[in-house]
Amino acid sequence: MRRPLTLAQILTVLDEPQSVNDLRRYFGVDGHSPFTGGQFERLGGGGDRAETRDVITAEDLVAVELLSVRVRPHTSLDLLQGALGKAVTAELRGIPTHVSLGHPDASQYIEERGRADRAWRLLRKADGIGWVVAGKLLARKRPLLVPVYDEIVACAFRTRRNFWRWLHGRLLEQEATLASRLFDLRRRAGLPADAITLLRVLDVVIWMRHRDEHTGYRCRGIQLP
């Protein structure tokens, strides 16, 4: 069984020269044509802005489409005006927008049956959503706490289950070395700190690094030097 990347291995990927260039390409810095996903967090002022932070909106559904996934029409209506949306709102109301993954206070929300975990389970069970889309919807609503996570990122990290708790542990290691490195990468890439979270910096670097070499189900993950 493959073991997840260690903190040292993650830092090795982040330190590769292409990481800053990949961020600039993805977010359209220095004249690059941006990827559509570069607007995921920022579209409409963000999913965690005060007036809509606890409600799934049409903008949130468009935002996840920018990450190349879709919510089926009838499930979208349930999220916007039905029982599913009300149930997700009840969980979101118990999750503050300022708590970041890697902060000790985050544990209570991401642990099994914590508020974020319960919201993810509600979404995952909805028709046509599944674990990838559920995570992306929650990443839109709580971008400091929930990372964007899909098959390519899972393969790159060599993880699958309990990813939030695993990443939380890596962010706490060695006096928050990973967060410090991500902060520096964001600065060097010229990205706005008030619009692009550190979790998104990590997701984009890892996704860009592995997307072309990913070979599907039997892929062995990022090949380190």
PDB file of C-alpha atoms in Angstrom:
ATOM      1  CA  MET A   1       0.000   0.000   0.000  1.00  0.00           C
ATOM      2  CA  ARG A   2       1.338   3.447  -0.919  1.00  0.00           C
ATOM      3  CA  ARG A   3       2.100   5.744   1.947  1.00  0.00           C
ATOM      4  CA  PRO A   4       1.024   9.411   1.812  1.00  0.00           C
ATOM      5  CA  LEU A   5       3.686  11.996   1.106  1.00  0.00           C
ATOM      6  CA  THR A   6       5.643  13.156   4.121  1.00  0.00           C
ATOM      7  CA  LEU A   7       6.000  16.823   4.989  1.00  0.00           C
ATOM      8  CA  ALA A   8       9.547  16.753   3.619  1.00  0.00           C
ATOM      9  CA  GLN A   9       8.316  15.336   0.302  1.00  0.00           C
ATOM     10  CA  ILE A  10       5.580  17.978   0.024  1.00  0.00           C
ATOM     11  CA  LEU A  11       8.140  20.706   0.649  1.00  0.00           C
ATOM     12  CA  THR A  12      10.355  19.202  -2.054  1.00  0.00           C
ATOM     13  CA  VAL A  13       7.537  19.635  -4.586  1.00  0.00           C
ATOM     14  CA  LEU A  14       6.821  23.184  -3.438  1.00  0.00           C
ATOM     15  CA  ASP A  15      10.502  24.094  -3.740  1.00  0.00           C
ATOM     16  CA  GLU A  16      10.744  22.996  -7.372  1.00  0.00           C
ATOM     17  CA  PRO A  17      11.378  25.981  -9.688  1.00  0.00           C
ATOM     18  CA  GLN A  18       8.230  25.290 -11.696  1.00  0.00           C
ATOM     19  CA  SER A  19       5.918  25.817  -8.693  1.00  0.00           C
ATOM     20  CA  VAL A  20       5.935  29.617  -8.868  1.00  0.00           C
ATOM     21  CA  ASN A  21       5.503  29.527 -12.656  1.00  0.00           C
ATOM     22  CA  ASP A  22       2.624  27.064 -12.351  1.00  0.00           C
ATOM     23  CA  LEU A  23       0.828  29.392  -9.942  1.00  0.00           C
ATOM     24  CA  ARG A  24       1.331  32.337 -12.265  1.00  0.00           C
ATOM     25  CA  ARG A  25       0.041  30.337 -15.213  1.00  0.00           C
ATOM     26  CA  TYR A  26      -3.000  29.068 -13.363  1.00  0.00           C
ATOM     27  CA  PHE A  27      -4.074  32.445 -12.001  1.00  0.00           C
ATOM     28  CA  GLY A  28      -3.110  34.464 -15.076  1.00  0.00           C
ATOM     29  CA  VAL A  29      -0.271  36.509 -13.608  1.00  0.00           C
ATOM     30  CA  ASP A  30       2.257  38.260 -15.870  1.00  0.00           C
ATOM     31  CA  GLY A  31       0.172  38.006 -19.033  1.00  0.00           C
ATOM     32  CA  HIS A  32      -0.614  34.295 -18.816  1.00  0.00           C
ATOM     33  CA  SER A  33      -4.087  33.182 -19.897  1.00  0.00           C
ATOM     34  CA  PRO A  34      -5.709  32.101 -16.612  1.00  0.00           C
ATOM     35  CA  PHE A  35      -7.331  28.734 -15.998  1.00  0.00           C
ATOM     36  CA  THR A  36     -11.061  29.042 -15.324  1.00  0.00           C
ATOM     37  CA  GLY A  37     -10.462  27.598 -11.854  1.00  0.00           C
ATOM     38  CA  GLY A  38      -8.489  30.702 -10.998  1.00  0.00           C
ATOM     39  CA  GLN A  39     -11.826  32.432 -10.312  1.00  0.00           C
ATOM     40  CA  PHE A  40     -13.176  29.661  -8.058  1.00  0.00           C
ATOM     41  CA  GLU A  41     -12.595  31.462  -4.749  1.00  0.00           C
ATOM     42  CA  ARG A  42     -13.106  34.999  -6.058  1.00  0.00           C
ATOM     43  CA  LEU A  43     -16.245  34.683  -8.206  1.00  0.00           C
ATOM     44  CA  GLY A  44     -18.935  37.080  -6.985  1.00  0.00           C
ATOM     45  CA  GLY A  45     -16.851  38.151  -4.006  1.00  0.00           C
ATOM     46  CA  GLY A  46     -16.389  34.646  -2.644  1.00  0.00           C
ATOM     47  CA  GLY A  47     -18.661  32.005  -1.156  1.00  0.00           C
ATOM     48  CA  ASP A  48     -17.805  32.921   2.436  1.00  0.00           C
ATOM     49  CA  ARG A  49     -18.820  36.588   2.270  1.00  0.00           C
ATOM     50  CA  ALA A  50     -21.079  37.601   5.144  1.00  0.00           C
ATOM     51  CA  GLU A  51     -24.390  37.803   3.282  1.00  0.00           C
ATOM     52  CA  THR A  52     -24.209  34.293   1.757  1.00  0.00           C
ATOM     53  CA  ARG A  53     -21.679  32.363   3.844  1.00  0.00           C
ATOM     54  CA  ASP A  54     -24.176  29.806   5.153  1.00  0.00           C
ATOM     55  CA  VAL A  55     -26.260  29.347   1.995  1.00  0.00           C
ATOM     56  CA  ILE A  56     -25.473  27.508  -1.233  1.00  0.00           C
ATOM     57  CA  THR A  57     -26.064  30.024  -4.024  1.00  0.00           C
ATOM     58  CA  ALA A  58     -26.210  29.919  -7.803  1.00  0.00           C
ATOM     59  CA  GLU A  59     -22.777  31.588  -7.829  1.00  0.00           C
ATOM     60  CA  ASP A  60     -21.387  28.680  -5.802  1.00  0.00           C
ATOM     61  CA  LEU A  61     -22.725  26.217  -8.369  1.00  0.00           C
ATOM     62  CA  VAL A  62     -21.123  28.208 -11.191  1.00  0.00           C
ATOM     63  CA  ALA A  63     -17.881  28.374  -9.200  1.00  0.00           C
ATOM     64  CA  VAL A  64     -17.595  24.592  -8.950  1.00  0.00           C
ATOM     65  CA  GLU A  65     -18.197  24.347 -12.690  1.00  0.00           C
ATOM     66  CA  LEU A  66     -15.030  26.411 -13.109  1.00  0.00           C
ATOM     67  CA  LEU A  67     -13.270  23.370 -11.598  1.00  0.00           C
ATOM     68  CA  SER A  68     -14.657  21.110 -14.333  1.00  0.00           C
ATOM     69  CA  VAL A  69     -17.466  19.466 -12.342  1.00  0.00           C
ATOM     70  CA  ARG A  70     -21.222  19.952 -12.412  1.00  0.00           C
ATOM     71  CA  VAL A  71     -24.157  19.499 -10.084  1.00  0.00           C
ATOM     72  CA  ARG A  72     -27.198  17.938 -11.729  1.00  0.00           C
ATOM     73  CA  PRO A  73     -30.128  20.336 -12.286  1.00  0.00           C
ATOM     74  CA  HIS A  74     -32.562  18.692  -9.864  1.00  0.00           C
ATOM     75  CA  THR A  75     -29.878  18.501  -7.163  1.00  0.00           C
ATOM     76  CA  SER A  76     -29.007  22.147  -7.799  1.00  0.00           C
ATOM     77  CA  LEU A  77     -32.633  23.099  -7.188  1.00  0.00           C
ATOM     78  CA  ASP A  78     -32.635  21.064  -3.977  1.00  0.00           C
ATOM     79  CA  LEU A  79     -29.536  22.946  -2.827  1.00  0.00           C
ATOM     80  CA  LEU A  80     -30.954  26.340  -3.775  1.00  0.00           C
ATOM     81  CA  GLN A  81     -34.517  25.997  -2.510  1.00  0.00           C
ATOM     82  CA  GLY A  82     -35.095  22.545  -1.070  1.00  0.00           C
ATOM     83  CA  ALA A  83     -34.519  20.365   1.974  1.00  0.00           C
ATOM     84  CA  LEU A  84     -30.906  19.584   1.063  1.00  0.00           C
ATOM     85  CA  GLY A  85     -29.979  23.267   1.010  1.00  0.00           C
ATOM     86  CA  LYS A  86     -31.632  23.813   4.393  1.00  0.00           C
ATOM     87  CA  ALA A  87     -29.784  20.855   5.912  1.00  0.00           C
ATOM     88  CA  VAL A  88     -26.424  22.077   4.591  1.00  0.00           C
ATOM     89  CA  THR A  89     -27.155  25.591   5.862  1.00  0.00           C
ATOM     90  CA  ALA A  90     -27.825  24.213   9.346  1.00  0.00           C
ATOM     91  CA  GLU A  91     -24.333  22.696   9.383  1.00  0.00           C
ATOM     92  CA  LEU A  92     -22.591  25.716   7.842  1.00  0.00           C
ATOM     93  CA  ARG A  93     -24.044  27.966  10.551  1.00  0.00           C
ATOM     94  CA  GLY A  94     -21.985  26.032  13.062  1.00  0.00           C
ATOM     95  CA  ILE A  95     -18.698  26.500  11.164  1.00  0.00           C
ATOM     96  CA  PRO A  96     -17.010  29.914  11.498  1.00  0.00           C
ATOM     97  CA  THR A  97     -15.460  31.368   8.367  1.00  0.00           C
ATOM     98  CA  HIS A  98     -12.241  32.497  10.078  1.00  0.00           C
ATOM     99  CA  VAL A  99     -10.970  29.101  11.294  1.00  0.00           C
ATOM    100  CA  SER A 100      -8.137  27.749   9.148  1.00  0.00           C
ATOM    101  CA  LEU A 101      -7.016  24.190   8.603  1.00  0.00           C
ATOM    102  CA  GLY A 102      -3.777  23.825  10.545  1.00  0.00           C
ATOM    103  CA  HIS A 103      -5.088  25.820  13.515  1.00  0.00           C
ATOM    104  CA  PRO A 104      -5.882  23.753  16.623  1.00  0.00           C
ATOM    105  CA  ASP A 105      -9.481  25.023  16.611  1.00  0.00           C
ATOM    106  CA  ALA A 106     -10.092  23.369  13.234  1.00  0.00           C
ATOM    107  CA  SER A 107     -10.074  19.846  14.653  1.00  0.00           C
ATOM    108  CA  GLN A 108     -13.593  20.018  16.082  1.00  0.00           C
ATOM    109  CA  TYR A 109     -15.062  20.802  12.671  1.00  0.00           C
ATOM    110  CA  ILE A 110     -13.180  18.290  10.517  1.00  0.00           C
ATOM    111  CA  GLU A 111     -13.230  15.308  12.872  1.00  0.00           C
ATOM    112  CA  GLU A 112     -15.682  12.501  12.169  1.00  0.00           C
ATOM    113  CA  ARG A 113     -19.208  13.795  12.768  1.00  0.00           C
ATOM    114  CA  GLY A 114     -17.924  17.347  13.160  1.00  0.00           C
ATOM    115  CA  ARG A 115     -19.915  20.057  11.416  1.00  0.00           C
ATOM    116  CA  ALA A 116     -17.805  20.121   8.239  1.00  0.00           C
ATOM    117  CA  ASP A 117     -17.766  16.339   8.058  1.00  0.00           C
ATOM    118  CA  ARG A 118     -21.549  16.206   8.458  1.00  0.00           C
ATOM    119  CA  ALA A 119     -22.039  18.807   5.739  1.00  0.00           C
ATOM    120  CA  TRP A 120     -19.727  16.844   3.429  1.00  0.00           C
ATOM    121  CA  ARG A 121     -21.658  13.625   4.071  1.00  0.00           C
ATOM    122  CA  LEU A 122     -24.976  15.333   3.314  1.00  0.00           C
ATOM    123  CA  LEU A 123     -23.627  16.622   0.016  1.00  0.00           C
ATOM    124  CA  ARG A 124     -21.828  13.416  -0.931  1.00  0.00           C
ATOM    125  CA  LYS A 125     -25.031  11.379  -0.651  1.00  0.00           C
ATOM    126  CA  ALA A 126     -27.019  13.719  -2.897  1.00  0.00           C
ATOM    127  CA  ASP A 127     -27.758  12.465  -6.403  1.00  0.00           C
ATOM    128  CA  GLY A 128     -24.840  13.082  -8.763  1.00  0.00           C
ATOM    129  CA  ILE A 129     -22.547  14.847  -6.292  1.00  0.00           C
ATOM    130  CA  GLY A 130     -20.098  12.339  -4.760  1.00  0.00           C
ATOM    131  CA  TRP A 131     -16.963  13.062  -2.725  1.00  0.00           C
ATOM    132  CA  VAL A 132     -15.170  15.319  -5.222  1.00  0.00           C
ATOM    133  CA  VAL A 133     -18.041  17.750  -5.842  1.00  0.00           C
ATOM    134  CA  ALA A 134     -19.039  17.714  -2.158  1.00  0.00           C
ATOM    135  CA  GLY A 135     -15.541  18.788  -1.198  1.00  0.00           C
ATOM    136  CA  LYS A 136     -15.425  21.513  -3.838  1.00  0.00           C
ATOM    137  CA  LEU A 137     -18.749  22.976  -2.703  1.00  0.00           C
ATOM    138  CA  LEU A 138     -17.521  23.116   0.887  1.00  0.00           C
ATOM    139  CA  ALA A 139     -14.180  24.562  -0.214  1.00  0.00           C
ATOM    140  CA  ARG A 140     -16.155  27.380  -1.814  1.00  0.00           C
ATOM    141  CA  LYS A 141     -18.109  28.067   1.409  1.00  0.00           C
ATOM    142  CA  ARG A 142     -15.210  27.615   3.861  1.00  0.00           C
ATOM    143  CA  PRO A 143     -11.999  28.191   1.828  1.00  0.00           C
ATOM    144  CA  LEU A 144      -9.750  28.565   4.881  1.00  0.00           C
ATOM    145  CA  LEU A 145     -10.841  25.230   6.339  1.00  0.00           C
ATOM    146  CA  VAL A 146     -11.679  22.899   3.441  1.00  0.00           C
ATOM    147  CA  PRO A 147      -9.196  22.175   0.622  1.00  0.00           C
ATOM    148  CA  VAL A 148     -10.138  21.542  -2.998  1.00  0.00           C
ATOM    149  CA  TYR A 149      -9.559  17.836  -3.504  1.00  0.00           C
ATOM    150  CA  ASP A 150     -10.045  15.571  -6.524  1.00  0.00           C
ATOM    151  CA  GLU A 151      -8.691  12.350  -8.022  1.00  0.00           C
ATOM    152  CA  ILE A 152      -5.506  13.978  -9.337  1.00  0.00           C
ATOM    153  CA  VAL A 153      -4.675  15.660  -6.031  1.00  0.00           C
ATOM    154  CA  ALA A 154      -5.535  12.501  -4.097  1.00  0.00           C
ATOM    155  CA  CYS A 155      -3.219  10.490  -6.330  1.00  0.00           C
ATOM    156  CA  ALA A 156      -0.442  13.065  -6.055  1.00  0.00           C
ATOM    157  CA  PHE A 157      -0.562  13.058  -2.259  1.00  0.00           C
ATOM    158  CA  ARG A 158      -1.184   9.283  -2.223  1.00  0.00           C
ATOM    159  CA  THR A 159      -4.145   9.803   0.061  1.00  0.00           C
ATOM    160  CA  ARG A 160      -7.883   9.280  -0.105  1.00  0.00           C
ATOM    161  CA  ARG A 161      -9.815   8.899   3.129  1.00  0.00           C
ATOM    162  CA  ASN A 162      -9.526  11.345   6.006  1.00  0.00           C
ATOM    163  CA  PHE A 163      -7.646  13.799   3.790  1.00  0.00           C
ATOM    164  CA  TRP A 164      -8.686  16.852   5.776  1.00  0.00           C
ATOM    165  CA  ARG A 165      -7.338  15.391   9.015  1.00  0.00           C
ATOM    166  CA  TRP A 166      -4.160  14.194   7.300  1.00  0.00           C
ATOM    167  CA  LEU A 167      -3.460  17.643   5.816  1.00  0.00           C
ATOM    168  CA  HIS A 168      -4.345  19.284   9.135  1.00  0.00           C
ATOM    169  CA  GLY A 169      -1.585  17.205  10.697  1.00  0.00           C
ATOM    170  CA  ARG A 170       0.953  18.213   8.053  1.00  0.00           C
ATOM    171  CA  LEU A 171       0.084  21.892   8.580  1.00  0.00           C
ATOM    172  CA  LEU A 172       0.708  21.522  12.309  1.00  0.00           C
ATOM    173  CA  GLU A 173       4.072  19.797  11.842  1.00  0.00           C
ATOM    174  CA  GLN A 174       7.361  21.547  12.572  1.00  0.00           C
ATOM    175  CA  GLU A 175       5.787  24.753  13.851  1.00  0.00           C
ATOM    176  CA  ALA A 176       3.645  25.345  10.759  1.00  0.00           C
ATOM    177  CA  THR A 177       6.524  25.030   8.278  1.00  0.00           C
ATOM    178  CA  LEU A 178       4.146  24.108   5.445  1.00  0.00           C
ATOM    179  CA  ALA A 179       1.974  27.211   5.929  1.00  0.00           C
ATOM    180  CA  SER A 180       5.076  29.397   5.992  1.00  0.00           C
ATOM    181  CA  ARG A 181       6.310  27.890   2.722  1.00  0.00           C
ATOM    182  CA  LEU A 182       2.903  28.361   1.090  1.00  0.00           C
ATOM    183  CA  PHE A 183       2.783  31.973   2.246  1.00  0.00           C
ATOM    184  CA  ASP A 184       6.145  32.583   0.606  1.00  0.00           C
ATOM    185  CA  LEU A 185       5.067  30.862  -2.619  1.00  0.00           C
ATOM    186  CA  ARG A 186       1.943  33.007  -2.820  1.00  0.00           C
ATOM    187  CA  ARG A 187       4.032  36.149  -2.354  1.00  0.00           C
ATOM    188  CA  ARG A 188       6.613  35.130  -4.946  1.00  0.00           C
ATOM    189  CA  ALA A 189       3.892  34.309  -7.470  1.00  0.00           C
ATOM    190  CA  GLY A 190       2.333  37.748  -6.989  1.00  0.00           C
ATOM    191  CA  LEU A 191      -1.052  36.437  -5.849  1.00  0.00           C
ATOM    192  CA  PRO A 192      -3.395  38.544  -3.675  1.00  0.00           C
ATOM    193  CA  ALA A 193      -3.366  37.327  -0.076  1.00  0.00           C
ATOM    194  CA  ASP A 194      -6.943  38.506   0.475  1.00  0.00           C
ATOM    195  CA  ALA A 195      -8.305  36.439  -2.422  1.00  0.00           C
ATOM    196  CA  ILE A 196      -6.196  33.269  -2.710  1.00  0.00           C
ATOM    197  CA  THR A 197      -5.908  31.072   0.385  1.00  0.00           C
ATOM    198  CA  LEU A 198      -2.871  29.027   1.322  1.00  0.00           C
ATOM    199  CA  LEU A 199      -4.914  25.846   0.854  1.00  0.00           C
ATOM    200  CA  ARG A 200      -5.652  26.890  -2.706  1.00  0.00           C
ATOM    201  CA  VAL A 201      -1.970  27.600  -3.357  1.00  0.00           C
ATOM    202  CA  LEU A 202      -1.156  24.057  -2.231  1.00  0.00           C
ATOM    203  CA  ASP A 203      -3.948  22.477  -4.264  1.00  0.00           C
ATOM    204  CA  VAL A 204      -2.977  24.312  -7.443  1.00  0.00           C
ATOM    205  CA  VAL A 205       0.744  23.547  -7.161  1.00  0.00           C
ATOM    206  CA  ILE A 206       0.094  19.844  -6.583  1.00  0.00           C
ATOM    207  CA  TRP A 207      -2.583  19.611  -9.290  1.00  0.00           C
ATOM    208  CA  MET A 208      -0.456  21.419 -11.880  1.00  0.00           C
ATOM    209  CA  ARG A 209       2.543  19.267 -11.009  1.00  0.00           C
ATOM    210  CA  HIS A 210       0.691  15.954 -11.415  1.00  0.00           C
ATOM    211  CA  ARG A 211      -2.076  16.517 -13.963  1.00  0.00           C
ATOM    212  CA  ASP A 212      -0.034  15.689 -17.073  1.00  0.00           C
ATOM    213  CA  GLU A 213       1.698  12.660 -15.581  1.00  0.00           C
ATOM    214  CA  HIS A 214      -1.425  11.192 -13.949  1.00  0.00           C
ATOM    215  CA  THR A 215      -2.265   7.855 -15.564  1.00  0.00           C
ATOM    216  CA  GLY A 216      -5.530   6.984 -13.857  1.00  0.00           C
ATOM    217  CA  TYR A 217      -6.483   4.300 -11.363  1.00  0.00           C
ATOM    218  CA  ARG A 218      -3.084   2.585 -11.233  1.00  0.00           C
ATOM    219  CA  CYS A 219      -1.056   5.796 -11.168  1.00  0.00           C
ATOM    220  CA  ARG A 220       1.690   5.799  -8.542  1.00  0.00           C
ATOM    221  CA  GLY A 221       1.391   9.477  -7.695  1.00  0.00           C
ATOM    222  CA  ILE A 222       3.957  12.230  -7.977  1.00  0.00           C
ATOM    223  CA  GLN A 223       7.348  10.870  -8.953  1.00  0.00           C
ATOM    224  CA  LEU A 224       9.910  12.630  -6.787  1.00  0.00           C
ATOM    225  CA  PRO A 225      13.572  13.081  -7.728  1.00  0.00           C
TER     226      PRO A 225
END
